[in-house]
mmCIF file of C-alpha atoms in Angstrom:
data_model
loop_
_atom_site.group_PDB
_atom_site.id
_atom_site.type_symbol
_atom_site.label_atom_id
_atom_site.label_comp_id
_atom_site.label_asym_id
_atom_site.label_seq_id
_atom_site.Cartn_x
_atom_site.Cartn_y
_atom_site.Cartn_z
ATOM 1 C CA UNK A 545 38.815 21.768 38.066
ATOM 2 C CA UNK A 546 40.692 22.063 35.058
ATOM 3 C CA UNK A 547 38.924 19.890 33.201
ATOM 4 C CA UNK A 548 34.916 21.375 34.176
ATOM 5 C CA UNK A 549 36.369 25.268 33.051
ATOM 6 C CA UNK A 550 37.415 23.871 29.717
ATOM 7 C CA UNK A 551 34.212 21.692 29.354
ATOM 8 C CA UNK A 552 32.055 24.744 30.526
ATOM 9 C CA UNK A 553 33.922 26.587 27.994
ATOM 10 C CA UNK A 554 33.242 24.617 24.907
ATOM 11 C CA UNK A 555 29.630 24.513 26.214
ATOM 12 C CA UNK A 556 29.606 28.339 25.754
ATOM 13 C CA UNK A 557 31.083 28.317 22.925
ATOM 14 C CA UNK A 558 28.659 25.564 21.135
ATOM 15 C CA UNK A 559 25.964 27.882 22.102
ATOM 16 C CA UNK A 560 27.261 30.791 21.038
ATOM 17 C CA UNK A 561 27.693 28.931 17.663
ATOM 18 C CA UNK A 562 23.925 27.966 17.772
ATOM 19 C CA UNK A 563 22.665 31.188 18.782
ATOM 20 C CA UNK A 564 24.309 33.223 15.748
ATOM 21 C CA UNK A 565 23.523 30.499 13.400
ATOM 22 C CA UNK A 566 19.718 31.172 14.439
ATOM 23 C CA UNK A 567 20.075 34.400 14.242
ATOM 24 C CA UNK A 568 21.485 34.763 10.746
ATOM 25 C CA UNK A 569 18.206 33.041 9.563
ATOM 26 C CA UNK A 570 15.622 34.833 7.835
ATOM 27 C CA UNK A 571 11.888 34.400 8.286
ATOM 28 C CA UNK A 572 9.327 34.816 5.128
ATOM 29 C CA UNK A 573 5.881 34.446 4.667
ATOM 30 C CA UNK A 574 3.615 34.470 2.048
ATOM 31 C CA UNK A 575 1.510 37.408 0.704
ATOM 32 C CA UNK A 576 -1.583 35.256 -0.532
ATOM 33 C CA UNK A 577 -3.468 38.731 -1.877
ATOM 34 C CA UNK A 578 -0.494 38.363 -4.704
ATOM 35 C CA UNK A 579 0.295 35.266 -4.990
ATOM 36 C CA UNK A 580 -1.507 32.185 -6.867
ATOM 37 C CA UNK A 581 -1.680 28.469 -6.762
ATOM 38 C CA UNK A 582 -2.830 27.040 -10.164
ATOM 39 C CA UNK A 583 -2.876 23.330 -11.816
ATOM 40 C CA UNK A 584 -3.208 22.142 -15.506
ATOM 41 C CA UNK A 585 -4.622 18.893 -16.390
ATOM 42 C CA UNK A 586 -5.902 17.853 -20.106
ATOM 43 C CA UNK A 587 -9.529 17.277 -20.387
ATOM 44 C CA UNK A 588 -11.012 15.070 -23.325
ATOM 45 C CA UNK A 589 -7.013 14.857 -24.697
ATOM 46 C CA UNK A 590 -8.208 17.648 -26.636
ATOM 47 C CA UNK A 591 -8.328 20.061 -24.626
ATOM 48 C CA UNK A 592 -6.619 21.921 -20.811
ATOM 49 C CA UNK A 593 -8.436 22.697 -17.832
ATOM 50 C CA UNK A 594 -6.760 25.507 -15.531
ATOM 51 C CA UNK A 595 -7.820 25.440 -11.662
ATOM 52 C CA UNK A 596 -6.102 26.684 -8.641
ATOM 53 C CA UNK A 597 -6.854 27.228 -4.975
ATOM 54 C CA UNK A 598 -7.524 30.488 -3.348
ATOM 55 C CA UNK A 599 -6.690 29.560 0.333
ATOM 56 C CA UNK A 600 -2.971 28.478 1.342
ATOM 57 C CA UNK A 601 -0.630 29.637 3.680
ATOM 58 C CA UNK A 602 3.819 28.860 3.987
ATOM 59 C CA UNK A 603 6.478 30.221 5.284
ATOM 60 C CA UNK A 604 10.191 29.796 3.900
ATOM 61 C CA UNK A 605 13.162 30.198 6.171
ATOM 62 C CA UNK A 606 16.261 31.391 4.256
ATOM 63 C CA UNK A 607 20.094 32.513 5.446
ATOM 64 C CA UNK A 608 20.320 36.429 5.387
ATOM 65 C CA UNK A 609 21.783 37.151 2.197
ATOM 66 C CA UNK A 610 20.829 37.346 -1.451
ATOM 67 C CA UNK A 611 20.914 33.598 -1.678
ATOM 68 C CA UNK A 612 18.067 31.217 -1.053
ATOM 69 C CA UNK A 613 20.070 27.985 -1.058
ATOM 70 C CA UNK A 614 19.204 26.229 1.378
ATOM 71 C CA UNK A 615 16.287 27.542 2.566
ATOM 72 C CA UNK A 616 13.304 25.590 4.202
ATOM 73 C CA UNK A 617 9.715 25.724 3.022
ATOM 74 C CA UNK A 618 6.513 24.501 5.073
ATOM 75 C CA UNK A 619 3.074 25.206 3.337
ATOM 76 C CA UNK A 620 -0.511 23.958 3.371
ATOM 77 C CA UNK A 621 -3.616 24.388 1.040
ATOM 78 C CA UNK A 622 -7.312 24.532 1.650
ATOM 79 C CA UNK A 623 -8.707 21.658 -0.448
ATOM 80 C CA UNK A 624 -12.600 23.102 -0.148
ATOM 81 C CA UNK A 625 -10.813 26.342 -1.934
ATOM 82 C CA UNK A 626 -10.069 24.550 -4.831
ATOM 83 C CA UNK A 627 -11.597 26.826 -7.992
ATOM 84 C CA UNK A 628 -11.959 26.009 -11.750
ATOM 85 C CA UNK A 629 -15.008 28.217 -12.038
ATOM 86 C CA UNK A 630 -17.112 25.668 -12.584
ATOM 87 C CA UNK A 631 -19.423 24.902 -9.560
ATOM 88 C CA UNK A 632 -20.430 21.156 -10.771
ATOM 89 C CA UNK A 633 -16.553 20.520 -11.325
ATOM 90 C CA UNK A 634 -15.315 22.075 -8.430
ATOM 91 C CA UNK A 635 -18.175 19.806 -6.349
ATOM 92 C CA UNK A 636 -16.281 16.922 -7.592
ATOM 93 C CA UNK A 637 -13.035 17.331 -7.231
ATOM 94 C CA UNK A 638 -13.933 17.694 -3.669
ATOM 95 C CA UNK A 639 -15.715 14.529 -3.413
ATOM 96 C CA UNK A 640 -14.483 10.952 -2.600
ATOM 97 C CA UNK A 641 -13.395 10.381 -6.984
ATOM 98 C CA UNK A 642 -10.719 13.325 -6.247
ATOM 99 C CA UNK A 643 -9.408 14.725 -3.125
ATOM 100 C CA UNK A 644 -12.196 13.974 -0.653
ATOM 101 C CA UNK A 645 -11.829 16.909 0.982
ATOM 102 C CA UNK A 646 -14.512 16.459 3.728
ATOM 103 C CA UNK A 647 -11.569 13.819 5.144
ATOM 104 C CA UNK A 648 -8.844 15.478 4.157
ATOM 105 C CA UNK A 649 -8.649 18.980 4.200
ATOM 106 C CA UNK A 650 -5.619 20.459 3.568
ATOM 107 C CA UNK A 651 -2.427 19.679 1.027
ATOM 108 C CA UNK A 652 0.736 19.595 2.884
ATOM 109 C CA UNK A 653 4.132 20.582 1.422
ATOM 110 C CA UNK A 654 7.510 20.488 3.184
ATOM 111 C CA UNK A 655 10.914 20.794 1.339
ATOM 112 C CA UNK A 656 13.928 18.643 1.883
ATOM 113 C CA UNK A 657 16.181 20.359 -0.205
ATOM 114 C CA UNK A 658 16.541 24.110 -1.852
ATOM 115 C CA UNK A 659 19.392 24.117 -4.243
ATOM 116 C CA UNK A 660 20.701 26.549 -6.736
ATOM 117 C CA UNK A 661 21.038 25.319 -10.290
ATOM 118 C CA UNK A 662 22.325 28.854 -11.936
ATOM 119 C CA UNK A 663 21.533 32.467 -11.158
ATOM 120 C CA UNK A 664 17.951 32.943 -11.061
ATOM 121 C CA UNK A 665 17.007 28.754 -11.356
ATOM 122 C CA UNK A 666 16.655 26.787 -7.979
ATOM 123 C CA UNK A 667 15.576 23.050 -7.460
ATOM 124 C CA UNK A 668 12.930 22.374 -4.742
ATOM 125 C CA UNK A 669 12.717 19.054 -3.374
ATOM 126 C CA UNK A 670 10.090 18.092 -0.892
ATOM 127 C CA UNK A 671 7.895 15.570 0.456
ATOM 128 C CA UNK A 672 4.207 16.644 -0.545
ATOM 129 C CA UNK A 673 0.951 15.057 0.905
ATOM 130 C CA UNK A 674 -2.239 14.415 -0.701
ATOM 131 C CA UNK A 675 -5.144 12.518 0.580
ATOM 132 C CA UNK A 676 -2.588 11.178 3.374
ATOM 133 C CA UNK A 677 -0.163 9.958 0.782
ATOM 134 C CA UNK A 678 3.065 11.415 1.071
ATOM 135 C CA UNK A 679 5.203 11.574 -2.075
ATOM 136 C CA UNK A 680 8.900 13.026 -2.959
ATOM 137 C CA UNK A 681 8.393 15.978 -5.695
ATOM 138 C CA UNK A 682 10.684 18.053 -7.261
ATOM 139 C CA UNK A 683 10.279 21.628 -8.443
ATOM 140 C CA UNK A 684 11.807 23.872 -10.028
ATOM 141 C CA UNK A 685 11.664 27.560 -8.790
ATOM 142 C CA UNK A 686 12.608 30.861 -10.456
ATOM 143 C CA UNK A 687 13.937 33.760 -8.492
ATOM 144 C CA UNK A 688 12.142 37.116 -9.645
ATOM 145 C CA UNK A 689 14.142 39.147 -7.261
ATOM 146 C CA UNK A 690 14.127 40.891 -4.378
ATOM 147 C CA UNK A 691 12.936 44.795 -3.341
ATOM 148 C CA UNK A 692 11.826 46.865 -0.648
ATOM 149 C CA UNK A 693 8.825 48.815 -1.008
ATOM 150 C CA UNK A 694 5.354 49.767 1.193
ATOM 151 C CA UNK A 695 8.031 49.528 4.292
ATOM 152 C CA UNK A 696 8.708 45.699 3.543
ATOM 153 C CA UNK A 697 11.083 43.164 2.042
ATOM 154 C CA UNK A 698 9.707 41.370 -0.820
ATOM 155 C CA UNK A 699 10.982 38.302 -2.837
ATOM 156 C CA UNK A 700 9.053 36.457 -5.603
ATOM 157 C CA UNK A 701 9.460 32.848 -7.063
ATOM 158 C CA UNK A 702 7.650 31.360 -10.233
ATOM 159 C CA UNK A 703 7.763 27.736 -9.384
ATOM 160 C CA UNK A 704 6.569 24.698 -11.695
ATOM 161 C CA UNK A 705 6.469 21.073 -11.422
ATOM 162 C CA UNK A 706 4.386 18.050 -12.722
ATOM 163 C CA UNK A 707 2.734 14.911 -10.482
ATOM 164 C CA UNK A 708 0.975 12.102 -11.561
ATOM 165 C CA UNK A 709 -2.487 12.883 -9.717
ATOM 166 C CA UNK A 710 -2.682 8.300 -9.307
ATOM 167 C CA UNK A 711 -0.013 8.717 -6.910
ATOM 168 C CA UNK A 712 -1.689 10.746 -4.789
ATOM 169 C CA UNK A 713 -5.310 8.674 -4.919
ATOM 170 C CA UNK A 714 -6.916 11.147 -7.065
ATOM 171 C CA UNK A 715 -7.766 7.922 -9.064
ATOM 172 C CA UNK A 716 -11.191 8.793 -10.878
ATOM 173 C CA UNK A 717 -10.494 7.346 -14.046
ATOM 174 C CA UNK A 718 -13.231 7.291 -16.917
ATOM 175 C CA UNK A 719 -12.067 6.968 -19.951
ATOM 176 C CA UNK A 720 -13.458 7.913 -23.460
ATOM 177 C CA UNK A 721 -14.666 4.920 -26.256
ATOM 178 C CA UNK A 722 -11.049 4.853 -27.595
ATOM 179 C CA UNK A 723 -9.966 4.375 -23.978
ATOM 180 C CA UNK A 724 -8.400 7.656 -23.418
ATOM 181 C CA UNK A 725 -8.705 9.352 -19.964
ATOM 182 C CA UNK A 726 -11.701 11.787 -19.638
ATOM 183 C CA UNK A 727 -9.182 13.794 -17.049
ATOM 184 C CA UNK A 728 -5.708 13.377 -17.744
ATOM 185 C CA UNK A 729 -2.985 11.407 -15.478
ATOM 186 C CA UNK A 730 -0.457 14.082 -15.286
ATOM 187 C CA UNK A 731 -1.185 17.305 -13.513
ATOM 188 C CA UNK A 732 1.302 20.392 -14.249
ATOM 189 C CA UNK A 733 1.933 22.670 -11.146
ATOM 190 C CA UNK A 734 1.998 26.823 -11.742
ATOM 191 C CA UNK A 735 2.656 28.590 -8.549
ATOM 192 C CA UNK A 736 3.092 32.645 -8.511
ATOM 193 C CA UNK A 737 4.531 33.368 -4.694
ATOM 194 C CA UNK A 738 5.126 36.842 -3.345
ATOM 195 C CA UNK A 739 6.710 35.884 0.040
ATOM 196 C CA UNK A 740 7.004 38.987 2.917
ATOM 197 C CA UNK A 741 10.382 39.500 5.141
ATOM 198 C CA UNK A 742 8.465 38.532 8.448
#
């Protein structure tokens, strides 16, 4: 009898442990109206294009303090959103040479790791999918701060990385007489996010 009152006990007290520890965590969600997903990639080796996509959607779970170490991030993009304000380029991008978007709709990004490099610098690692090829990234995020205003809690990150668009498929590859790359191999992430207390 001894022994169940003690076992029952710990039981409790495991849950107890789980409960709080889901309780302390902190629930955000991004604001897309001010917020932006944008790429780089040289065109010509002359010259940069800039394009983003206008539909995307995450959420980041973080402890309940000041500190976002970590934290957990799950997002997705819209491939048919992608925008470089160019109709004819935009076409393509979306077609079998780039990300083929009639089979594979969405970008997927989920971290494996948010750690904090100094005050305001964090490391994102995550496993991001393109074109069903999944690939470890690393990014670098920095923390614009935290306020309340309009009634809500709001944080903001500026968050840049680079990929190599080859890994991913994205593997259109004309090249100019001197055998350059029309589009260039390395893509340059800029990501603006404005992420909601939920």
């Amino acid at each position: 009898m001894k022994n169940i009152v003690s076992f029952s006990l710990t039981l409790l007290f495991l849950f107890s442990l789980t409960f709080s520890h889901a309780q302390n965590k902190v629930k955000w969600k991004i604001d897309n109206d001010h917020s932006s997903v944008k790429f780089n990639v040289t065109h010509l080796v002359v010259s940069t294009v800039t394009g983003g996509f206008t539909e995307f959607e995450g959420q980041l779970v973080s402890g309940e303090n000041d500190d976002f170490s970590g934290s957990s991030v799950n997002a997705t993009i819209m491939v048919n959103s992608v925008d470089t304000e160019n109709m004819t380029r935009d076409k393509h991008l979306k077609d079998e040479d780039f990300f083929h978007a009639e089979k594979y709709p969405e970008i997927k990004f989920v971290s494996t790791s948010f750690e904090k490099k100094d005050r305001n610098t964090y490391s994102i690692k995550g496993d991001l999918t393109i074109r069903d090829v999944t690939k470890e990234v690393e990014l670098t995020a920095e923390f614009g701060g935290k306020i309340n205003a309009y009634d809500k809690t709001l944080a903001g990150f500026s968050i840049k990385g680079s990929i190599n668009r080859f890994d991913f498929g994205l593997k259109w590859d004309d090249t100019l007489d001197g055998g350059s790359l029309i589009v260039g191999e390395e893509v340059e992430l800029d990501l603006d996010v404005e992420l909601v207390k939920m």
